[in-house]
Each structure stands twice: as C-alpha cells, then as structure tokens.
CSV table of C-alpha atoms in Angstrom, one decimal:
chain,number,residue,atom,x,y,z
A,1,MET,CA,36.9,-23.0,12.7
A,2,LEU,CA,34.6,-22.4,15.6
A,3,LEU,CA,31.6,-22.2,13.3
A,4,ASP,CA,32.5,-25.6,11.8
A,5,ILE,CA,32.6,-27.2,15.3
A,6,LEU,CA,29.3,-25.6,16.3
A,7,LEU,CA,27.7,-26.9,13.0
A,8,ALA,CA,29.1,-30.4,13.6
A,9,ILE,CA,27.7,-30.4,17.2
A,10,ALA,CA,24.3,-29.1,15.9
A,11,ILE,CA,24.1,-31.8,13.3
A,12,THR,CA,25.2,-34.6,15.7
A,13,SER,CA,22.7,-33.5,18.3
A,14,SER,CA,19.9,-33.4,15.7
A,15,VAL,CA,20.7,-36.9,14.6
A,16,ALA,CA,20.8,-38.1,18.2
A,17,ALA,CA,17.4,-36.4,18.9
A,18,VAL,CA,15.7,-38.0,15.9
A,19,SER,CA,17.2,-41.4,16.8
A,20,LEU,CA,16.0,-41.2,20.3
A,21,HIS,CA,12.5,-40.2,19.2
A,22,SER,CA,12.4,-43.1,16.7
A,23,TYR,CA,13.6,-45.5,19.4
A,24,PHE,CA,10.9,-44.4,21.9
A,25,ARG,CA,8.1,-44.6,19.2
A,26,TYR,CA,9.3,-48.1,18.3
A,27,TYR,CA,9.5,-49.2,21.9
A,28,HIS,CA,6.0,-47.8,22.6
A,29,GLN,CA,4.6,-49.8,19.6
A,30,VAL,CA,6.3,-53.0,20.8
A,31,GLU,CA,4.5,-52.5,24.2
A,32,VAL,CA,1.2,-51.9,22.4
A,33,ASN,CA,1.6,-55.1,20.4
A,34,GLN,CA,2.6,-57.0,23.5
A,35,LEU,CA,-0.5,-55.7,25.4
A,36,SER,CA,-2.8,-56.6,22.5
A,37,ASP,CA,-1.3,-60.2,22.4
A,38,ARG,CA,-1.7,-60.6,26.2
A,39,ILE,CA,-5.3,-59.4,26.2
A,40,ASP,CA,-6.1,-61.9,23.4
A,41,ASN,CA,-4.3,-64.7,25.4
A,42,VAL,CA,-6.3,-63.8,28.6
A,43,PHE,CA,-9.6,-63.9,26.5
A,44,GLU,CA,-8.6,-67.3,25.0
A,45,SER,CA,-7.9,-68.7,28.5
A,46,LEU,CA,-11.1,-67.2,29.9
A,47,ASN,CA,-13.1,-68.8,27.1
A,48,VAL,CA,-11.6,-72.2,27.9
A,49,PHE,CA,-12.3,-71.7,31.6
A,50,TYR,CA,-15.9,-70.7,30.8
A,51,ASN,CA,-16.4,-73.8,28.6
A,52,VAL,CA,-15.0,-76.1,31.4
A,53,ASN,CA,-17.1,-74.6,34.1
A,54,CYS,CA,-20.3,-73.4,32.5
A,55,ASN,CA,-22.4,-76.5,33.2
A,56,GLY,CA,-21.7,-76.8,36.9
A,57,GLY,CA,-24.0,-74.0,38.0
A,58,MET,CA,-21.4,-72.9,40.5
A,59,ASN,CA,-20.1,-69.9,38.4
A,60,PRO,CA,-16.6,-70.0,39.7
A,61,ILE,CA,-14.4,-66.9,39.7
A,62,PRO,CA,-11.5,-67.2,37.3
A,63,THR,CA,-8.1,-66.4,38.9
A,64,VAL,CA,-4.7,-66.4,37.3
A,65,ALA,CA,-3.9,-69.6,39.2
A,66,ASN,CA,-7.1,-71.2,37.7
A,67,LEU,CA,-6.1,-70.1,34.2
A,68,VAL,CA,-2.5,-71.3,34.6
A,69,ALA,CA,-3.8,-74.7,35.9
A,70,LEU,CA,-5.8,-75.2,32.6
A,71,GLY,CA,-2.5,-75.2,30.8
A,72,ASN,CA,-3.0,-72.7,28.1
A,73,TYR,CA,-2.1,-69.6,30.1
A,74,SER,CA,1.3,-68.2,31.3
A,75,ILE,CA,1.7,-66.1,34.3
A,76,ASP,CA,3.5,-63.6,32.0
A,77,ASP,CA,0.2,-63.0,30.2
A,78,SER,CA,-1.1,-61.4,33.3
A,79,PHE,CA,1.5,-58.5,33.3
A,80,ASN,CA,0.6,-55.3,31.6
A,81,PRO,CA,3.6,-53.9,29.7
A,82,PHE,CA,2.6,-50.4,30.8
A,83,GLY,CA,2.6,-51.4,34.4
A,84,GLY,CA,0.3,-53.4,36.7
A,85,VAL,CA,-1.6,-56.5,35.8
A,86,LEU,CA,-4.4,-57.7,33.5
A,87,THR,CA,-7.3,-58.8,35.6
A,88,PRO,CA,-9.5,-61.6,34.2
A,89,SER,CA,-13.2,-61.9,35.2
A,90,ILE,CA,-16.5,-63.5,34.0
A,91,VAL,CA,-19.8,-61.8,34.5
A,92,TRP,CA,-22.1,-64.9,34.7
A,93,GLY,CA,-25.6,-64.3,33.3
A,94,VAL,CA,-27.5,-64.1,30.1
A,95,PRO,CA,-25.5,-63.3,28.2
A,96,THR,CA,-22.3,-64.2,30.0
A,97,ARG,CA,-19.4,-61.9,29.4
A,98,LEU,CA,-15.7,-62.5,29.6
A,99,GLN,CA,-13.8,-59.4,30.8
A,100,VAL,CA,-10.2,-58.3,31.0
A,101,SER,CA,-9.4,-55.1,33.0
A,102,ALA,CA,-6.2,-53.1,33.3
A,103,THR,CA,-5.2,-49.8,35.0
A,104,PHE,CA,-3.1,-47.2,33.2
A,105,SER,CA,-1.2,-44.1,34.2
A,106,PRO,CA,-2.9,-40.8,33.3
A,107,GLU,CA,-0.1,-40.3,30.7
A,108,ASP,CA,-1.0,-43.5,28.9
A,109,LEU,CA,-4.8,-43.6,29.4
A,110,GLN,CA,-6.0,-41.6,26.4
A,111,SER,CA,-3.6,-43.4,24.0
A,112,MET,CA,-4.8,-46.8,25.3
A,113,ILE,CA,-8.5,-45.7,24.9
A,114,ASN,CA,-7.8,-44.6,21.3
A,115,THR,CA,-5.8,-47.7,20.5
A,116,PHE,CA,-7.8,-50.5,22.1
A,117,ASN,CA,-11.4,-49.1,22.2
A,118,PRO,CA,-12.4,-50.6,25.6
A,119,SER,CA,-16.0,-51.6,26.5
A,120,ILE,CA,-15.8,-49.7,29.8
A,121,VAL,CA,-13.7,-46.8,31.0
A,122,ALA,CA,-13.9,-46.2,34.8
A,123,GLY,CA,-11.3,-43.7,36.0
A,124,ASN,CA,-7.9,-45.1,34.9
A,125,THR,CA,-9.2,-48.6,34.5
A,126,LEU,CA,-10.1,-49.9,31.1
A,127,THR,CA,-12.2,-53.1,30.6
A,128,TRP,CA,-12.7,-55.1,27.5
A,129,SER,CA,-15.6,-57.4,27.2
A,130,ARG,CA,-16.5,-60.4,24.9
A,131,ILE,CA,-19.2,-63.0,24.7
A,132,PRO,CA,-17.8,-66.5,25.1
A,133,SER,CA,-17.7,-68.9,22.2
A,134,SER,CA,-18.1,-72.6,22.2
A,135,PHE,CA,-14.5,-73.2,21.1
A,136,THR,CA,-11.3,-71.3,21.0
A,137,ASN,CA,-9.2,-71.1,17.9
A,138,MET,CA,-8.7,-74.9,17.8
A,139,ARG,CA,-8.6,-77.0,14.6
A,140,LYS,CA,-11.6,-79.2,13.9
A,141,GLY,CA,-9.9,-82.4,15.4
A,142,GLU,CA,-8.9,-80.5,18.5
A,143,GLN,CA,-12.5,-79.2,18.9
A,144,GLN,CA,-13.8,-82.8,18.8
A,145,ILE,CA,-11.4,-83.9,21.5
A,146,TYR,CA,-12.3,-80.9,23.5
A,147,ARG,CA,-16.0,-81.6,23.1
A,148,ASN,CA,-15.5,-85.2,24.2
A,149,MET,CA,-13.5,-84.2,27.2
A,150,TYR,CA,-15.7,-81.5,28.6
A,151,MET,CA,-19.1,-81.9,26.8
A,152,ALA,CA,-19.5,-78.1,27.1
A,153,GLU,CA,-23.0,-77.2,26.1
A,154,CYS,CA,-23.2,-73.8,27.5
A,155,ASN,CA,-25.7,-71.0,27.0
C-alpha cells in the first residue's frame, strides 16, 4: 500500500515537472517572438522617420516620442519582453544606418546572441543595424501617396 502511494506521488511529480518545463519553454518562445516583432516594428518606424527627415540636413535624433508622433509606432513597441527598453537610433552618414539596441541580463545574453545575431555586442547590450530603404512594406498605392507627401529622395 505504501509502495503504491509512493509510486503515485512519483508519477504525479514527474508529470508536473514535465508540464512546468514545457510551459517555461513555451513562455520563453512567446517572449522571443514578441521581441522579434518589436525589433521589426522599431526598424519600420525608424525607416519612416529617416525618409521624413533625410532631406533636411539637420539629422535629427529619433526618440520614442518622435516615432509615436509619426503614427506608425506604439509605446509598447519600445519595451523589451526580457526587461528594459529597445532604444532606436540613426547613425547619419554614408551609408546611414538604422539601429536598435537592447540590454539583456547575463542569463539571457548568450541565448539572445544565438537567436537574433546582432550586428554589435558590447557587454550586455546588443545592437541590430540595417540600411534604410526608400519605402517600408507599403503597397504600391501607399508608396505613391507617401512619395507625394514627403518627396523623400534620400541617399
């Protein structure tokens, strides 16, 4: 009788351990997907910011407030699901580079490097870099409206 109870407890605890492990793996993957989407959203917003501001010669600094004001960026996009914020920046020059940076805990750092292949690793801060494009992922009609509004002819 005691052996039966111990066996039932062992089986139950094994099932619970496997379930918890599966849940944490799933939750981690959800956070990874969320981070990937947010990085893409920041790059899209930076690309629009670049196209709006590239002809002025002033080379403004993109802030979260600037990106939100353009209307295609949510304040939620600036939050890193692993803690902290995603920091947008533009390195003006030839070629100009759009950058997104995030700081990670030492426990998450190597996993993030392996998953996201950042352009720059400096301590616990990872930075991704892209060259701006003339248009974001708009349809052809939207591109024409955008061109007419901003006449963005950037280098």
